[in-house]
């Protein structure tokens, strides 16, 4: 698949909508993460051909996790997500090397290691920009400052988080 990135985005959003069907909450979440990923991509030297499909498909494992384990726990999502995302990407003839990297990101996107690629960092930061308000009390400013410095992996992500969450 050699389409331009906007075309690729449209294709995989359509696939995401087909996959989640009436589960609009998941679709909305992915679109928000995609929005932040694109903003991060304008400042960080990451690969949009990896980051954009990863942002759209990063949580596809949640449906299988809920069906199989009646749980949306991160570990089940990480376990189930890569095979589903991989199938969607393969089906569209996406580049093998990119599929491999996207699936590797999805497989541990809640559990970053000490050495991650910039593509991973951008996806992770975009997800946290959406999730932070659900995960912690955003009125506790000192705790929030510490959390932002710890959680966000790129300078742009930290800056955006401060602009969004700090008064
Ligand atoms: Fe997510």
PDB file of C-alpha atoms and ligand atoms in Angstrom:
ATOM      1  CA  UNK A   1       0.000   0.000   0.000  1.00  0.00           C
ATOM      2  CA  UNK A   2       1.576   3.264  -1.137  1.00  0.00           C
ATOM      3  CA  UNK A   3      -1.186   5.773  -0.529  1.00  0.00           C
ATOM      4  CA  UNK A   4      -0.573   9.141   1.058  1.00  0.00           C
ATOM      5  CA  UNK A   5      -0.973   9.399   4.786  1.00  0.00           C
ATOM      6  CA  UNK A   6      -4.404  11.074   4.750  1.00  0.00           C
ATOM      7  CA  UNK A   7      -5.732   8.297   2.554  1.00  0.00           C
ATOM      8  CA  UNK A   8      -4.219   5.703   4.903  1.00  0.00           C
ATOM      9  CA  UNK A   9      -5.851   7.446   7.843  1.00  0.00           C
ATOM     10  CA  UNK A  10      -9.250   7.327   6.126  1.00  0.00           C
ATOM     11  CA  UNK A  11      -8.868   3.641   5.261  1.00  0.00           C
ATOM     12  CA  UNK A  12      -8.024   2.546   8.790  1.00  0.00           C
ATOM     13  CA  UNK A  13     -10.623   4.762  10.461  1.00  0.00           C
ATOM     14  CA  UNK A  14     -13.179   3.029   8.266  1.00  0.00           C
ATOM     15  CA  UNK A  15     -11.784  -0.360   9.345  1.00  0.00           C
ATOM     16  CA  UNK A  16     -11.902   0.727  12.998  1.00  0.00           C
ATOM     17  CA  UNK A  17     -15.547   1.790  12.633  1.00  0.00           C
ATOM     18  CA  UNK A  18     -16.389  -1.544  11.036  1.00  0.00           C
ATOM     19  CA  UNK A  19     -14.559  -3.423  13.782  1.00  0.00           C
ATOM     20  CA  UNK A  20     -16.132  -1.612  16.747  1.00  0.00           C
ATOM     21  CA  UNK A  21     -19.557  -1.177  15.120  1.00  0.00           C
ATOM     22  CA  UNK A  22     -21.912   0.505  17.570  1.00  0.00           C
ATOM     23  CA  UNK A  23     -19.228   0.872  20.256  1.00  0.00           C
ATOM     24  CA  UNK A  24     -18.855   4.590  19.641  1.00  0.00           C
ATOM     25  CA  UNK A  25     -16.926   5.216  22.836  1.00  0.00           C
ATOM     26  CA  UNK A  26     -13.941   3.205  21.507  1.00  0.00           C
ATOM     27  CA  UNK A  27     -14.114   4.898  18.129  1.00  0.00           C
ATOM     28  CA  UNK A  28     -14.216   8.342  19.757  1.00  0.00           C
ATOM     29  CA  UNK A  29     -11.224   7.472  21.945  1.00  0.00           C
ATOM     30  CA  UNK A  30      -9.136   6.334  18.963  1.00  0.00           C
ATOM     31  CA  UNK A  31     -10.017   9.510  17.047  1.00  0.00           C
ATOM     32  CA  UNK A  32      -8.939  11.695  19.971  1.00  0.00           C
ATOM     33  CA  UNK A  33      -5.636   9.792  20.252  1.00  0.00           C
ATOM     34  CA  UNK A  34      -5.177  10.198  16.497  1.00  0.00           C
ATOM     35  CA  UNK A  35      -5.751  13.952  16.804  1.00  0.00           C
ATOM     36  CA  UNK A  36      -3.018  14.304  19.444  1.00  0.00           C
ATOM     37  CA  UNK A  37      -0.713  11.931  17.554  1.00  0.00           C
ATOM     38  CA  UNK A  38      -0.931  14.188  14.511  1.00  0.00           C
ATOM     39  CA  UNK A  39      -0.123  17.230  16.627  1.00  0.00           C
ATOM     40  CA  UNK A  40       2.877  15.419  18.145  1.00  0.00           C
ATOM     41  CA  UNK A  41       3.996  14.323  14.665  1.00  0.00           C
ATOM     42  CA  UNK A  42       4.230  17.964  13.596  1.00  0.00           C
ATOM     43  CA  UNK A  43       6.952  18.525  16.232  1.00  0.00           C
ATOM     44  CA  UNK A  44       8.596  15.132  16.819  1.00  0.00           C
ATOM     45  CA  UNK A  45      10.621  13.243  14.197  1.00  0.00           C
ATOM     46  CA  UNK A  46       8.447  10.132  14.184  1.00  0.00           C
ATOM     47  CA  UNK A  47       7.156   8.095  11.226  1.00  0.00           C
ATOM     48  CA  UNK A  48       3.515   8.881  10.392  1.00  0.00           C
ATOM     49  CA  UNK A  49       3.203   5.586   8.480  1.00  0.00           C
ATOM     50  CA  UNK A  50       3.723   3.809  11.796  1.00  0.00           C
ATOM     51  CA  UNK A  51       2.213   6.262  14.267  1.00  0.00           C
ATOM     52  CA  UNK A  52      -1.072   7.009  12.497  1.00  0.00           C
ATOM     53  CA  UNK A  53      -2.248   3.411  11.975  1.00  0.00           C
ATOM     54  CA  UNK A  54      -0.970   2.607  15.493  1.00  0.00           C
ATOM     55  CA  UNK A  55      -3.008   5.487  16.951  1.00  0.00           C
ATOM     56  CA  UNK A  56      -6.155   4.345  15.142  1.00  0.00           C
ATOM     57  CA  UNK A  57      -5.763   0.631  15.984  1.00  0.00           C
ATOM     58  CA  UNK A  58      -3.953   0.698  19.336  1.00  0.00           C
ATOM     59  CA  UNK A  59      -6.961  -0.373  21.422  1.00  0.00           C
ATOM     60  CA  UNK A  60      -8.601  -2.942  19.119  1.00  0.00           C
ATOM     61  CA  UNK A  61      -7.660  -5.654  21.608  1.00  0.00           C
ATOM     62  CA  UNK A  62     -10.254  -4.378  24.058  1.00  0.00           C
ATOM     63  CA  UNK A  63     -13.177  -6.052  22.294  1.00  0.00           C
ATOM     64  CA  UNK A  64     -11.527  -9.495  22.336  1.00  0.00           C
ATOM     65  CA  UNK A  65     -10.366  -8.923  25.935  1.00  0.00           C
ATOM     66  CA  UNK A  66     -13.929  -8.214  27.032  1.00  0.00           C
ATOM     67  CA  UNK A  67     -15.324 -11.173  25.088  1.00  0.00           C
ATOM     68  CA  UNK A  68     -12.696 -13.691  26.230  1.00  0.00           C
ATOM     69  CA  UNK A  69     -11.875 -12.519  29.749  1.00  0.00           C
ATOM     70  CA  UNK A  70     -14.774 -10.164  30.595  1.00  0.00           C
ATOM     71  CA  UNK A  71     -12.102  -7.611  31.348  1.00  0.00           C
ATOM     72  CA  UNK A  72     -10.733  -4.528  29.653  1.00  0.00           C
ATOM     73  CA  UNK A  73      -7.502  -4.732  31.681  1.00  0.00           C
ATOM     74  CA  UNK A  74      -4.467  -3.356  29.862  1.00  0.00           C
ATOM     75  CA  UNK A  75      -2.586  -6.655  29.863  1.00  0.00           C
ATOM     76  CA  UNK A  76      -5.423  -8.460  28.019  1.00  0.00           C
ATOM     77  CA  UNK A  77      -5.700  -5.608  25.529  1.00  0.00           C
ATOM     78  CA  UNK A  78      -1.985  -5.776  24.859  1.00  0.00           C
ATOM     79  CA  UNK A  79      -2.201  -9.541  24.462  1.00  0.00           C
ATOM     80  CA  UNK A  80      -5.183  -9.545  22.083  1.00  0.00           C
ATOM     81  CA  UNK A  81      -4.555  -6.331  20.127  1.00  0.00           C
ATOM     82  CA  UNK A  82      -1.551  -7.133  17.891  1.00  0.00           C
ATOM     83  CA  UNK A  83      -3.120 -10.104  16.081  1.00  0.00           C
ATOM     84  CA  UNK A  84      -6.323  -8.176  15.351  1.00  0.00           C
ATOM     85  CA  UNK A  85      -4.495  -5.027  14.227  1.00  0.00           C
ATOM     86  CA  UNK A  86      -2.076  -7.184  12.205  1.00  0.00           C
ATOM     87  CA  UNK A  87      -4.970  -8.834  10.374  1.00  0.00           C
ATOM     88  CA  UNK A  88      -6.574  -5.487   9.516  1.00  0.00           C
ATOM     89  CA  UNK A  89      -3.241  -4.111   8.248  1.00  0.00           C
ATOM     90  CA  UNK A  90      -2.347  -7.249   6.264  1.00  0.00           C
ATOM     91  CA  UNK A  91      -5.772  -7.280   4.706  1.00  0.00           C
ATOM     92  CA  UNK A  92      -5.062  -3.806   3.302  1.00  0.00           C
ATOM     93  CA  UNK A  93      -1.660  -4.918   2.029  1.00  0.00           C
ATOM     94  CA  UNK A  94       0.170  -2.590   4.374  1.00  0.00           C
ATOM     95  CA  UNK A  95       3.963  -2.656   4.380  1.00  0.00           C
ATOM     96  CA  UNK A  96       5.278  -5.685   6.343  1.00  0.00           C
ATOM     97  CA  UNK A  97       7.942  -3.783   8.231  1.00  0.00           C
ATOM     98  CA  UNK A  98       5.433  -1.170   9.346  1.00  0.00           C
ATOM     99  CA  UNK A  99       2.948  -3.870  10.391  1.00  0.00           C
ATOM    100  CA  UNK A 100       5.631  -5.493  12.510  1.00  0.00           C
ATOM    101  CA  UNK A 101       6.458  -2.211  14.257  1.00  0.00           C
ATOM    102  CA  UNK A 102       2.811  -1.183  14.741  1.00  0.00           C
ATOM    103  CA  UNK A 103       1.985  -4.570  16.303  1.00  0.00           C
ATOM    104  CA  UNK A 104       5.049  -4.375  18.562  1.00  0.00           C
ATOM    105  CA  UNK A 105       3.901  -0.957  19.793  1.00  0.00           C
ATOM    106  CA  UNK A 106       0.350  -2.168  20.433  1.00  0.00           C
ATOM    107  CA  UNK A 107       1.707  -5.192  22.326  1.00  0.00           C
ATOM    108  CA  UNK A 108       3.128  -3.008  25.107  1.00  0.00           C
ATOM    109  CA  UNK A 109       1.657   0.457  24.707  1.00  0.00           C
ATOM    110  CA  UNK A 110       0.626   0.586  28.385  1.00  0.00           C
ATOM    111  CA  UNK A 111       3.965  -0.674  29.639  1.00  0.00           C
ATOM    112  CA  UNK A 112       6.872   1.331  28.238  1.00  0.00           C
ATOM    113  CA  UNK A 113      10.379   0.016  28.760  1.00  0.00           C
ATOM    114  CA  UNK A 114      13.519   2.077  29.397  1.00  0.00           C
ATOM    115  CA  UNK A 115      14.408   2.237  25.690  1.00  0.00           C
ATOM    116  CA  UNK A 116      11.603   2.989  23.291  1.00  0.00           C
ATOM    117  CA  UNK A 117      11.504   4.308  19.740  1.00  0.00           C
ATOM    118  CA  UNK A 118      10.202   7.782  18.987  1.00  0.00           C
ATOM    119  CA  UNK A 119       7.223   6.134  17.225  1.00  0.00           C
ATOM    120  CA  UNK A 120       6.312   4.315  20.444  1.00  0.00           C
ATOM    121  CA  UNK A 121       6.802   7.465  22.531  1.00  0.00           C
ATOM    122  CA  UNK A 122       4.510   9.540  20.327  1.00  0.00           C
ATOM    123  CA  UNK A 123       1.732   6.926  20.441  1.00  0.00           C
ATOM    124  CA  UNK A 124       2.087   6.534  24.188  1.00  0.00           C
ATOM    125  CA  UNK A 125       1.993  10.307  24.786  1.00  0.00           C
ATOM    126  CA  UNK A 126      -1.038  10.762  22.522  1.00  0.00           C
ATOM    127  CA  UNK A 127      -2.898   8.053  24.476  1.00  0.00           C
ATOM    128  CA  UNK A 128      -1.981   9.676  27.808  1.00  0.00           C
ATOM    129  CA  UNK A 129      -3.107  13.110  26.636  1.00  0.00           C
ATOM    130  CA  UNK A 130      -6.553  11.543  26.263  1.00  0.00           C
ATOM    131  CA  UNK A 131      -6.457   9.299  29.343  1.00  0.00           C
ATOM    132  CA  UNK A 132      -4.769  11.416  32.013  1.00  0.00           C
ATOM    133  CA  UNK A 133      -7.954  13.149  33.174  1.00  0.00           C
ATOM    134  CA  UNK A 134      -9.608   9.737  33.750  1.00  0.00           C
ATOM    135  CA  UNK A 135      -6.621   8.274  35.549  1.00  0.00           C
ATOM    136  CA  UNK A 136      -5.925  10.956  38.131  1.00  0.00           C
ATOM    137  CA  UNK A 137      -7.267  13.908  40.053  1.00  0.00           C
ATOM    138  CA  UNK A 138      -6.347  16.844  37.830  1.00  0.00           C
ATOM    139  CA  UNK A 139      -7.066  19.370  40.595  1.00  0.00           C
ATOM    140  CA  UNK A 140      -4.068  18.132  42.624  1.00  0.00           C
ATOM    141  CA  UNK A 141      -1.577  20.375  40.809  1.00  0.00           C
ATOM    142  CA  UNK A 142       1.673  19.314  42.567  1.00  0.00           C
ATOM    143  CA  UNK A 143       0.909  15.617  41.979  1.00  0.00           C
ATOM    144  CA  UNK A 144      -0.136  16.385  38.413  1.00  0.00           C
ATOM    145  CA  UNK A 145       3.178  18.149  37.660  1.00  0.00           C
ATOM    146  CA  UNK A 146       5.150  15.168  38.932  1.00  0.00           C
ATOM    147  CA  UNK A 147       2.966  12.728  36.989  1.00  0.00           C
ATOM    148  CA  UNK A 148       3.327  14.670  33.730  1.00  0.00           C
ATOM    149  CA  UNK A 149       7.125  14.671  33.977  1.00  0.00           C
ATOM    150  CA  UNK A 150       7.137  10.971  34.743  1.00  0.00           C
ATOM    151  CA  UNK A 151       4.504   9.721  32.298  1.00  0.00           C
ATOM    152  CA  UNK A 152       5.119  11.705  29.121  1.00  0.00           C
ATOM    153  CA  UNK A 153       7.998  10.426  27.021  1.00  0.00           C
ATOM    154  CA  UNK A 154       8.565  13.279  24.544  1.00  0.00           C
ATOM    155  CA  UNK A 155       9.291  16.948  25.196  1.00  0.00           C
ATOM    156  CA  UNK A 156       6.320  17.896  23.007  1.00  0.00           C
ATOM    157  CA  UNK A 157       4.061  15.520  24.976  1.00  0.00           C
ATOM    158  CA  UNK A 158       5.137  17.067  28.288  1.00  0.00           C
ATOM    159  CA  UNK A 159       4.583  20.562  26.925  1.00  0.00           C
ATOM    160  CA  UNK A 160       1.142  19.722  25.528  1.00  0.00           C
ATOM    161  CA  UNK A 161       0.127  17.992  28.787  1.00  0.00           C
ATOM    162  CA  UNK A 162       1.114  21.080  30.781  1.00  0.00           C
ATOM    163  CA  UNK A 163      -0.840  23.344  28.433  1.00  0.00           C
ATOM    164  CA  UNK A 164      -3.917  21.132  28.633  1.00  0.00           C
ATOM    165  CA  UNK A 165      -3.955  20.152  32.305  1.00  0.00           C
ATOM    166  CA  UNK A 166      -2.121  22.788  34.315  1.00  0.00           C
ATOM    167  CA  UNK A 167      -3.851  26.071  35.164  1.00  0.00           C
TER     168      UNK A 167
HETATM  169 FE1  LIG B   1      -5.969   4.142  24.237  1.00  0.00          FE
END
